[in-house]
Short mmCIF file of C-alpha atoms in Angstrom, two decimals:
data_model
loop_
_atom_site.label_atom_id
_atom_site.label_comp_id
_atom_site.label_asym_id
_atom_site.label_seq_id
_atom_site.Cartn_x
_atom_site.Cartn_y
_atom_site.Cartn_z
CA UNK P 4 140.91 161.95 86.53
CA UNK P 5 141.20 162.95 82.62
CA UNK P 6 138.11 165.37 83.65
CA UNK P 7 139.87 167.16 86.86
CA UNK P 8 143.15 167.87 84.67
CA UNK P 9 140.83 169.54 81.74
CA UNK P 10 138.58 171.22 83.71
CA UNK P 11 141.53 172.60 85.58
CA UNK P 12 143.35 173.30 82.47
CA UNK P 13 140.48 174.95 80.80
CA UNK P 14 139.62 177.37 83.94
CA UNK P 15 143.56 178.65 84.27
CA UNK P 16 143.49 179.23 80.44
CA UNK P 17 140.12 181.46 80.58
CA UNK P 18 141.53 183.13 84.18
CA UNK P 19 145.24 183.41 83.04
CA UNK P 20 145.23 183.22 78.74
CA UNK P 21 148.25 180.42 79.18
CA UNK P 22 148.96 177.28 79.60
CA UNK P 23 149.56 175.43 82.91
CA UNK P 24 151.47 172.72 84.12
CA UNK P 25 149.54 170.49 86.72
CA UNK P 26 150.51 168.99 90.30
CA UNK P 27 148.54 166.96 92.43
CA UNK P 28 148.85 165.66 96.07
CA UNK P 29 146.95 163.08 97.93
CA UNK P 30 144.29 163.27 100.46
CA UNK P 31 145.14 160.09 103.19
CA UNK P 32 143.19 157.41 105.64
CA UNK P 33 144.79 156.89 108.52
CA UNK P 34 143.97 152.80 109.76
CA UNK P 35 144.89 153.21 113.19
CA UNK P 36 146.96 156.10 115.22
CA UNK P 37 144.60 159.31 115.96
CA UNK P 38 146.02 162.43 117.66
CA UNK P 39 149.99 160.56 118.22
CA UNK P 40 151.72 162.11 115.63
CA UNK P 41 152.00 165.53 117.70
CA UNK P 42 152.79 163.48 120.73
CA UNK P 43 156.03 161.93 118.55
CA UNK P 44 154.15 158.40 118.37
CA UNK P 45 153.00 155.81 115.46
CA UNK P 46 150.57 156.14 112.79
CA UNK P 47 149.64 154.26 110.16
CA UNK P 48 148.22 156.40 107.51
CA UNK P 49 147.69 155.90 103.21
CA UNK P 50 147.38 157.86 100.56
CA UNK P 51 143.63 157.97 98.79
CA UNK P 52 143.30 157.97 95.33
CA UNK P 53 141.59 161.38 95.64
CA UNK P 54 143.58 164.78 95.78
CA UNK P 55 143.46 168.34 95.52
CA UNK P 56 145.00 169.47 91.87
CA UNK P 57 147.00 172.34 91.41
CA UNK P 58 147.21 174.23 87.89
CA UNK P 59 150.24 176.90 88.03
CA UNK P 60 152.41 179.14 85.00
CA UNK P 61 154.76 181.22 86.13
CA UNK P 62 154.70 185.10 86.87
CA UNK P 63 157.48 187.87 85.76
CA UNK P 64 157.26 189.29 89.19
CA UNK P 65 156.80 187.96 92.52
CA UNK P 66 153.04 188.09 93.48
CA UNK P 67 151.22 185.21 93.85
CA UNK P 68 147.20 184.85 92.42
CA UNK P 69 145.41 182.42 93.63
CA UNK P 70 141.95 181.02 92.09
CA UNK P 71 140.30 177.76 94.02
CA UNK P 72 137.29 176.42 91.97
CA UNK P 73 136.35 174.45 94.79
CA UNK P 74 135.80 177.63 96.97
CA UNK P 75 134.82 179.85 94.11
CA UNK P 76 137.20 182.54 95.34
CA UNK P 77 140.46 184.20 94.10
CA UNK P 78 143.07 186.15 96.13
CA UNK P 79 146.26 187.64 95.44
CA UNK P 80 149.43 188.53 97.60
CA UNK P 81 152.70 189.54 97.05
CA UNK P 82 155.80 187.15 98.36
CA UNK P 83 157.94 189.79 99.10
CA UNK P 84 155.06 191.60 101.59
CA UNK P 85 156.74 191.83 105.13
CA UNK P 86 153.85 191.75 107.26
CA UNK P 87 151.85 188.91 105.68
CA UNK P 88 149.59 188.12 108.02
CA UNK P 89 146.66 185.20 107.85
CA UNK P 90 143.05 186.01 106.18
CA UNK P 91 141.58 183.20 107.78
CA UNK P 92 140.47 181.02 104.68
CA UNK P 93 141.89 178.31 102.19
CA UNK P 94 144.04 180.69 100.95
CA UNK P 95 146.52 180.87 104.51
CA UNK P 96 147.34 177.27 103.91
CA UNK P 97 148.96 178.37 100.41
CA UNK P 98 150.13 181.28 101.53
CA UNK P 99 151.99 180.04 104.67
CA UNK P 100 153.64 177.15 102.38
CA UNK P 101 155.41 180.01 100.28
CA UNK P 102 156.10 182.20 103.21
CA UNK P 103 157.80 178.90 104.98
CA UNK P 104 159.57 177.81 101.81
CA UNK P 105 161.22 181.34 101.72
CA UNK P 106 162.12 181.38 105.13
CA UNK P 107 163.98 178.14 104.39
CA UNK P 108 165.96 179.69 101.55
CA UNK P 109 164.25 178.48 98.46
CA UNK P 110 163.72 181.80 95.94
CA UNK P 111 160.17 181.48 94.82
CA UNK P 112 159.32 182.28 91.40
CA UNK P 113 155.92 184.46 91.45
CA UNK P 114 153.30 182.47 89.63
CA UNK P 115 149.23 182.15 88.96
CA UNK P 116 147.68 179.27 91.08
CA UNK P 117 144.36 177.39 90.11
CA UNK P 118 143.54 174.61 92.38
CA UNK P 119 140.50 172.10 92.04
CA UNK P 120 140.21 168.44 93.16
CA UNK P 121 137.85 165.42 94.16
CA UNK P 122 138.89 165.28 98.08
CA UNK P 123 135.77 166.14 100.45
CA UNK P 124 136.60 169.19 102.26
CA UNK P 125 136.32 169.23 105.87
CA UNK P 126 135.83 165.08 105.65
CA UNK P 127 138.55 164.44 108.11
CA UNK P 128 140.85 163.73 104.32
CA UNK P 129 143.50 165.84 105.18
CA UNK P 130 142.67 168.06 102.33
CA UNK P 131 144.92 170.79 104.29
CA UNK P 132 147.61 169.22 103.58
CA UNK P 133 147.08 168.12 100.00
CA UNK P 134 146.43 171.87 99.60
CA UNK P 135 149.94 172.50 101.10
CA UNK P 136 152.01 170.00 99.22
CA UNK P 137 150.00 170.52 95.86
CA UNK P 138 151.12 173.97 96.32
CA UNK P 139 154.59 173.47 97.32
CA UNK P 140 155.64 170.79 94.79
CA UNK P 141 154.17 173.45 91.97
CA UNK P 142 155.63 176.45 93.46
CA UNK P 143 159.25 174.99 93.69
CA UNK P 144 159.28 173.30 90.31
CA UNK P 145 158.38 176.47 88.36
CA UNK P 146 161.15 177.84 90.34
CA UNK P 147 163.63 175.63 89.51
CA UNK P 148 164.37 174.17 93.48
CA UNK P 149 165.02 171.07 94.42
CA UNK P 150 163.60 169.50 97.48
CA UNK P 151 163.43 166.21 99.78
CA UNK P 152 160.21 165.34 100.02
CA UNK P 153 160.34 164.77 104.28
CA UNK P 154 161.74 168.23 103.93
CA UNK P 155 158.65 170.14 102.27
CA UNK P 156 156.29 167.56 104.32
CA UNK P 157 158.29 169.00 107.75
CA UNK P 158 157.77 172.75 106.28
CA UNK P 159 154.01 172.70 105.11
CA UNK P 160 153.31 171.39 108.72
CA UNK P 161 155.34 174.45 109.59
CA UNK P 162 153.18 176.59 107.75
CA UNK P 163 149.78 175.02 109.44
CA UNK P 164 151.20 175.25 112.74
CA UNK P 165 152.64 178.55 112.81
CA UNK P 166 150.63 180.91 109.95
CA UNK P 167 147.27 178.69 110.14
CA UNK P 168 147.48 178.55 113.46
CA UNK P 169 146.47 174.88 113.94
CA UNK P 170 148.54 172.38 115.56
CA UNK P 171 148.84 169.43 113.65
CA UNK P 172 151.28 166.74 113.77
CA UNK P 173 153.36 165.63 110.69
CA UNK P 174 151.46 162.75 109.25
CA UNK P 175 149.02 164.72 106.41
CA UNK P 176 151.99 166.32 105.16
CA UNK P 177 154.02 163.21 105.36
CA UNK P 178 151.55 160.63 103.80
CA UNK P 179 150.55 163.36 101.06
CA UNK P 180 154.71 163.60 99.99
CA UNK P 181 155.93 160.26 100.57
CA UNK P 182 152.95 157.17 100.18
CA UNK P 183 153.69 154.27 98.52
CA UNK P 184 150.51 152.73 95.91
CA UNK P 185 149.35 149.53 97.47
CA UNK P 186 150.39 150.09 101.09
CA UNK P 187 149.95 151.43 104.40
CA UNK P 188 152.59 152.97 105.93
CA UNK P 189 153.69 152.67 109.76
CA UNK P 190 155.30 155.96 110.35
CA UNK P 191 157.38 156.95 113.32
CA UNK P 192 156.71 160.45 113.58
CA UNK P 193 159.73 161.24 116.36
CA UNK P 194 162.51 160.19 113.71
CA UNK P 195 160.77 160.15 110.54
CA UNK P 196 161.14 157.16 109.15
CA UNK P 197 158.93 154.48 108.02
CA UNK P 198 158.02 151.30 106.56
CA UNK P 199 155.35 149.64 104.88
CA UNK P 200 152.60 147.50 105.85
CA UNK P 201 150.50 145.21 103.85
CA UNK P 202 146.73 145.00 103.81
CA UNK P 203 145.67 141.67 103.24
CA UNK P 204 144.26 141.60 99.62
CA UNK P 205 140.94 139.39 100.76
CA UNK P 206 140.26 143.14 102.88
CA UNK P 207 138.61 146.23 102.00
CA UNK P 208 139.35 149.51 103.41
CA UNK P 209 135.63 151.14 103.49
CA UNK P 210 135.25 155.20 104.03
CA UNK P 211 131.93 156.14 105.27
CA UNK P 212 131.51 160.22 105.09
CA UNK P 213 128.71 161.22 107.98
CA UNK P 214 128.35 164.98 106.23
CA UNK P 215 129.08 166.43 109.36
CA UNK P 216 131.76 168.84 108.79
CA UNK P 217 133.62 169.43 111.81
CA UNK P 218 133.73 173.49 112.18
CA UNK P 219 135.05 172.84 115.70
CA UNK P 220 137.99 170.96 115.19
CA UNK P 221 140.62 173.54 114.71
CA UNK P 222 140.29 174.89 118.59
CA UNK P 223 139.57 171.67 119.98
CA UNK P 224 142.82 170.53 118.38
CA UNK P 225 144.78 172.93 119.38
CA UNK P 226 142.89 172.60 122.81
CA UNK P 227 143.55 168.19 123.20
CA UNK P 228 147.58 169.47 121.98
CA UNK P 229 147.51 171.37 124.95
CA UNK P 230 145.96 168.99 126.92
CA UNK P 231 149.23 166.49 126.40
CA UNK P 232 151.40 169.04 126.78
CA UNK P 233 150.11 169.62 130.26
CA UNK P 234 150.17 165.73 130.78
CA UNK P 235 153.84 165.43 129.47
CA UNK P 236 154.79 168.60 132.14
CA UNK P 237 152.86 166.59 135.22
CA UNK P 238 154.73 163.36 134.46
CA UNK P 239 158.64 164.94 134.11
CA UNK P 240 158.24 165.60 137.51
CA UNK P 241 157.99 161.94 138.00
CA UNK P 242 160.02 160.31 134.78
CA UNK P 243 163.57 161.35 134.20
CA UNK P 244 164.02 162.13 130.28
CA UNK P 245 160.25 162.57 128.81
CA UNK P 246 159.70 164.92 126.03
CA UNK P 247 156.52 163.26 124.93
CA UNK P 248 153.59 160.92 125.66
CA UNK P 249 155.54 158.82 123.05
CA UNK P 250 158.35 158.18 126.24
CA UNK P 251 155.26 157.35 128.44
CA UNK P 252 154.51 153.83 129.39
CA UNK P 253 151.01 152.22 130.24
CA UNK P 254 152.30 151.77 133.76
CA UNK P 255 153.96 154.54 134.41
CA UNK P 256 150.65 156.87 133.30
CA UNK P 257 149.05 154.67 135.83
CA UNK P 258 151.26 155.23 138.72
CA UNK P 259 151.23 158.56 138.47
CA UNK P 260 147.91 159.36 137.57
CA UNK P 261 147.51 161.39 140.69
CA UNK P 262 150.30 163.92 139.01
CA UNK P 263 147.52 165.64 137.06
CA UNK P 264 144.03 166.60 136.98
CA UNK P 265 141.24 163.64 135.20
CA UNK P 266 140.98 165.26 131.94
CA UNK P 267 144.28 165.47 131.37
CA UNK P 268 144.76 162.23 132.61
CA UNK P 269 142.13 160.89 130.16
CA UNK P 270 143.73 162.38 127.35
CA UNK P 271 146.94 160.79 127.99
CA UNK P 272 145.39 157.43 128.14
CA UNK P 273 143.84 157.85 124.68
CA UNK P 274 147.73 158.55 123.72
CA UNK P 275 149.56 156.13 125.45
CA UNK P 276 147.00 153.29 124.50
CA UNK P 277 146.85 154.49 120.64
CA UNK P 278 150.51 153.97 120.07
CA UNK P 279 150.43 150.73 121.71
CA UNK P 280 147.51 149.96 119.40
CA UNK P 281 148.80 151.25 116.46
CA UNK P 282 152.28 149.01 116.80
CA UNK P 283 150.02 145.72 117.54
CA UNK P 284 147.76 146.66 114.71
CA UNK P 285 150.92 146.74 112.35
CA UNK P 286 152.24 143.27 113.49
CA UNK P 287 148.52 142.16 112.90
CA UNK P 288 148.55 143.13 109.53
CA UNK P 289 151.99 141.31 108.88
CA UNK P 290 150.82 138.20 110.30
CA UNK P 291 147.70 138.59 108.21
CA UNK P 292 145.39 138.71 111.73
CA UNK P 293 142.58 140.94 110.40
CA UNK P 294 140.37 140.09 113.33
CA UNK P 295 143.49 141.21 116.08
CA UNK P 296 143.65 144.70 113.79
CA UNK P 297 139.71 145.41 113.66
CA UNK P 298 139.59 144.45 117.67
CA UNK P 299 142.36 147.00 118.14
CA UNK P 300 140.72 149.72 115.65
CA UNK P 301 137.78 149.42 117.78
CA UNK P 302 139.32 150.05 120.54
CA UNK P 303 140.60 153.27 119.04
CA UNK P 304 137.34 154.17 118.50
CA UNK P 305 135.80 153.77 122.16
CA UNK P 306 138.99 155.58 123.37
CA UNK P 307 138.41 158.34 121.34
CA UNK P 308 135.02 158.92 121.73
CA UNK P 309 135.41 158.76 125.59
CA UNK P 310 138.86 159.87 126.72
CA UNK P 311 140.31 161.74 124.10
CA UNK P 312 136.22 163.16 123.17
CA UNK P 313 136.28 163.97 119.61
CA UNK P 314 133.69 162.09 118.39
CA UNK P 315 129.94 162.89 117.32
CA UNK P 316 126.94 161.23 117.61
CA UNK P 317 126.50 160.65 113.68
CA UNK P 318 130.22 159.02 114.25
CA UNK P 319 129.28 156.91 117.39
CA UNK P 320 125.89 155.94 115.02
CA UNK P 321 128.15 155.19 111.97
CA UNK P 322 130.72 152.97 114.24
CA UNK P 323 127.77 151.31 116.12
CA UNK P 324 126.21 150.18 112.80
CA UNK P 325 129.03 148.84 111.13
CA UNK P 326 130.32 146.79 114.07
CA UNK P 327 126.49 145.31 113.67
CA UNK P 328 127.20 143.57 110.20
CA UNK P 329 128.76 140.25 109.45
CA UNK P 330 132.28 140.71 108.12
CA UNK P 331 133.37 143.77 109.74
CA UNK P 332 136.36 143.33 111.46
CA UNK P 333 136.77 146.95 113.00
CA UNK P 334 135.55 150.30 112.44
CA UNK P 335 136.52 153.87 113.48
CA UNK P 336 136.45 157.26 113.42
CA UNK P 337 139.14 158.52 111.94
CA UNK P 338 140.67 162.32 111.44
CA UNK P 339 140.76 165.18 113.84
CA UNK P 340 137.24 164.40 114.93
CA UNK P 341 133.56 165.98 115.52
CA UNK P 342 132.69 164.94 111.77
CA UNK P 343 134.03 163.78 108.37
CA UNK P 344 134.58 160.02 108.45
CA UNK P 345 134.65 156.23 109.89
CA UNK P 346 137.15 153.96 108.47
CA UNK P 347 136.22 150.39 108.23
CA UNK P 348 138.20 147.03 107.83
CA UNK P 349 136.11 145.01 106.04
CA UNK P 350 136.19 141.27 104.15
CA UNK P 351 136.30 142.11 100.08
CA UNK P 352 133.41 139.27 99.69
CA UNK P 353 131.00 141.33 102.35
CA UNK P 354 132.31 144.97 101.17
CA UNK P 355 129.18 145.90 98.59
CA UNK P 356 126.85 144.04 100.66
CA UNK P 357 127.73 146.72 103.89
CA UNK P 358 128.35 149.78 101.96
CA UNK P 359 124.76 149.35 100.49
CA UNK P 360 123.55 148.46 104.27
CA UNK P 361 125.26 151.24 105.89
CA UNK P 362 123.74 153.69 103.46
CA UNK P 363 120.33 152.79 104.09
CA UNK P 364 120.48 152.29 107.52
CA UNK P 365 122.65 155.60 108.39
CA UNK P 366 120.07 157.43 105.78
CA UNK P 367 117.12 155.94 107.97
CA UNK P 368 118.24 157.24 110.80
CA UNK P 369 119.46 160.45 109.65
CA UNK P 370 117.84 161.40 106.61
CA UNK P 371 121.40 161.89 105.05
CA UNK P 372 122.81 159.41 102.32
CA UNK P 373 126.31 159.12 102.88
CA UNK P 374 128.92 158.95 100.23
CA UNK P 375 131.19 155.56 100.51
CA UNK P 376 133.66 154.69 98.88
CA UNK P 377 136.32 151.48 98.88
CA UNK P 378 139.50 153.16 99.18
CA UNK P 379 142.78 151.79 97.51
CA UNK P 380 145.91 153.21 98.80
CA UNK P 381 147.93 155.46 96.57
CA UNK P 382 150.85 156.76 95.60
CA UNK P 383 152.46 160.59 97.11
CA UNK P 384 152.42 163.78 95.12
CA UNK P 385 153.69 164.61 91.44
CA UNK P 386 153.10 166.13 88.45
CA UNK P 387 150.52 165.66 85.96
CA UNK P 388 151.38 162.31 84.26
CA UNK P 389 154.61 161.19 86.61
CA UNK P 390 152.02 161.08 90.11
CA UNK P 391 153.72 159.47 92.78
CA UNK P 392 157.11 158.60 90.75
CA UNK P 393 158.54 162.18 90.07
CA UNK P 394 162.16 162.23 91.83
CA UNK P 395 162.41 165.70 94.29
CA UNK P 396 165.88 165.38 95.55
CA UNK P 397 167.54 167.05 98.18
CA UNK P 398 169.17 170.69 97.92
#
């Protein structure tokens, strides 16, 4: 970590001739709960111990340069420009945070922005979001504003959903503010609130990254939101007082599966089931049933590679070998889809054994090594030096 912070410190000092101050923000796993938290259901994400770093000094005026080492690129904007429109690279997800922030009354100071980090782009990480909150934690703490942190999770999903134009739920932005080191976190996404959940220490939480970078994913997200939207319009004809699949029972879906066409039907199903699995996967994990939460994470899996489709063959392959090795209890893929990465519930005695397996057999088969990594759930975003425990309060 000492690295990131002086590499980052030393490129804004030879782009900018000052000193910084440093933020960073969390890329997340999510254990069970794919494509709910836009239909106002349960997830139950973490925070990774890898992030996207953000190196920031204020400006005298009110433009905004941005440098990303990870991209190799720098742009510059002015805040006070009243026909901002996106450019259509990692700069819009910056961008839109202080446009959104402004619109909700905080006075932005203008400032120079470097941003590096160690979170995979494109993995399925949620590196969006840790771009967003790394971003918006600096840019109101040079300005002297003072934040809640569901607030600025609630208005950098604003920014990806309305300037970005993709239509995610709430739980990157969430996780990346508000995780707690050591825990999962079941998160209601209708009202916000949420509690922890405790991974049995004998476990391992095992990322497998297939290198497939999923270029598709922002339409066919915005195409599978759509989808329930439809499904959710079908079934108020029906059901008296739905607003979303979250107000949807298995039964009901069923009876009136003749209120819509198959596809949308099929998506539905993925959503309804999820949030059923993703509650019984929580009370797994409190009664310390590892085998009930893998069963249940593989059944998120199947459900998602053939109702909700967003799977990819070097996903299926990944799943399909882990399940094959001793001491797996449950494996997924996990993200948006069409690439990034599997999660995997694993026993801590059998962990090295599999992540050395899965790397030879996955590079047999695909002639790609894949980077794995045991991941230990960490704490939201800070500054440099207070990460996780820095108090934003409310305005």
């Amino acid at each position: 970590m000492e690295s990131i912070e002086q590499d980052l410190i030393a490129a804004f000092r030879q782009s900018f001739q000052r000193a910084p101050r440093l933020f960073r923000a969390p890329g997340r796993i999510n254990l069970i709960g794919e494509h709910t938290d836009y239909n106002d259901g349960f997830v139950m994400p973490a925070a990774l111990n890898l992030s996207i770093w953000a190196a920031i000094a204020p400006r005298p005026d009110r433009r905004l340069r941005l440098r990303s080492l990870i991209m190799d690129d720098i742009v510059e904007f002015d805040l006070d420009d009243p026909a901002a429109q996106p450019r259509g690279d990692w700069s819009d997800y910056i961008r839109g945070v202080a446009i959104f922030l402004e619109q909700a009354g905080y006075r932005l100071s203008g400032a120079d922005l470097v941003f590096d980090g160690n979170l995979p782009i494109g993995a399925g990480l949620s590196a969006s979001a840790a771009f967003e909150v790394s971003a918006g934690f600096a840019l109101l703490t040079i300005s002297g504003a003072e934040i809640d942190r569901v607030e600025l999770a609630k208005i950098c999903q604003r920014a990806e959903n309305q300037f970005v134009g993709v239509r995610c739920g709430i739980m990157d932005q969430y996780i990346s503010c508000c995780a707690v080191a050591g825990s999962a976190l079941l998160l209601d996404c209708r009202s916000l609130t949420a509690r922890k959940v405790t991974i049995d220490p004998q476990a391992r939480l095992v990322l497998c990254d297939t290198m497939v970078r999923h270029q598709l994913a922002a339409d066919e997200y915005n195409a599978r939101r759509e989808d329930c939207e439809r499904a959710v319009a079908a079934l108020s004809t029906r059901i008296a007082g739905i607003s979303a699949l979250r107000d949807v029972t298995f039964d009901q879906l069923m009876r009136y599966v003749d209120s819509m066409p198959e596809l949308v039907f099929r998506r539905a199903r993925h959503v309804v089931g999820e949030i059923d699995r993703t509650l019984r996967a929580a009370a797994a994990l409190d009664a310390g049933d590892l085998e009930e939460c893998g069963r249940l994470m593989n059944l998120s899996h199947d459900s998602l590679r053939d109702d909700y489709q967003v799977s990819c063959a070097e996903l299926d392959l990944m799943v399909d070998i882990a399940r094959s090795f001793p001491g797996v209890y449950g494996a997924r893929m996990m993200g948006g889809g069409f690439g990034g990465c599997t999660i995997n519930l694993v026993d801590g005695t059998r962990a090295e054994a599999f992540a050395q397996a899965m790397a030879e057999r996955y590079r047999t088969a695909t002639g790609v090594t894949p980077p794995i990594l045991a991941c230990v759930p960490g704490p939201g975003a800070g500054p440099a030096g207070l990460i996780g425990a820095a108090h934003v309060s409310a305005r």
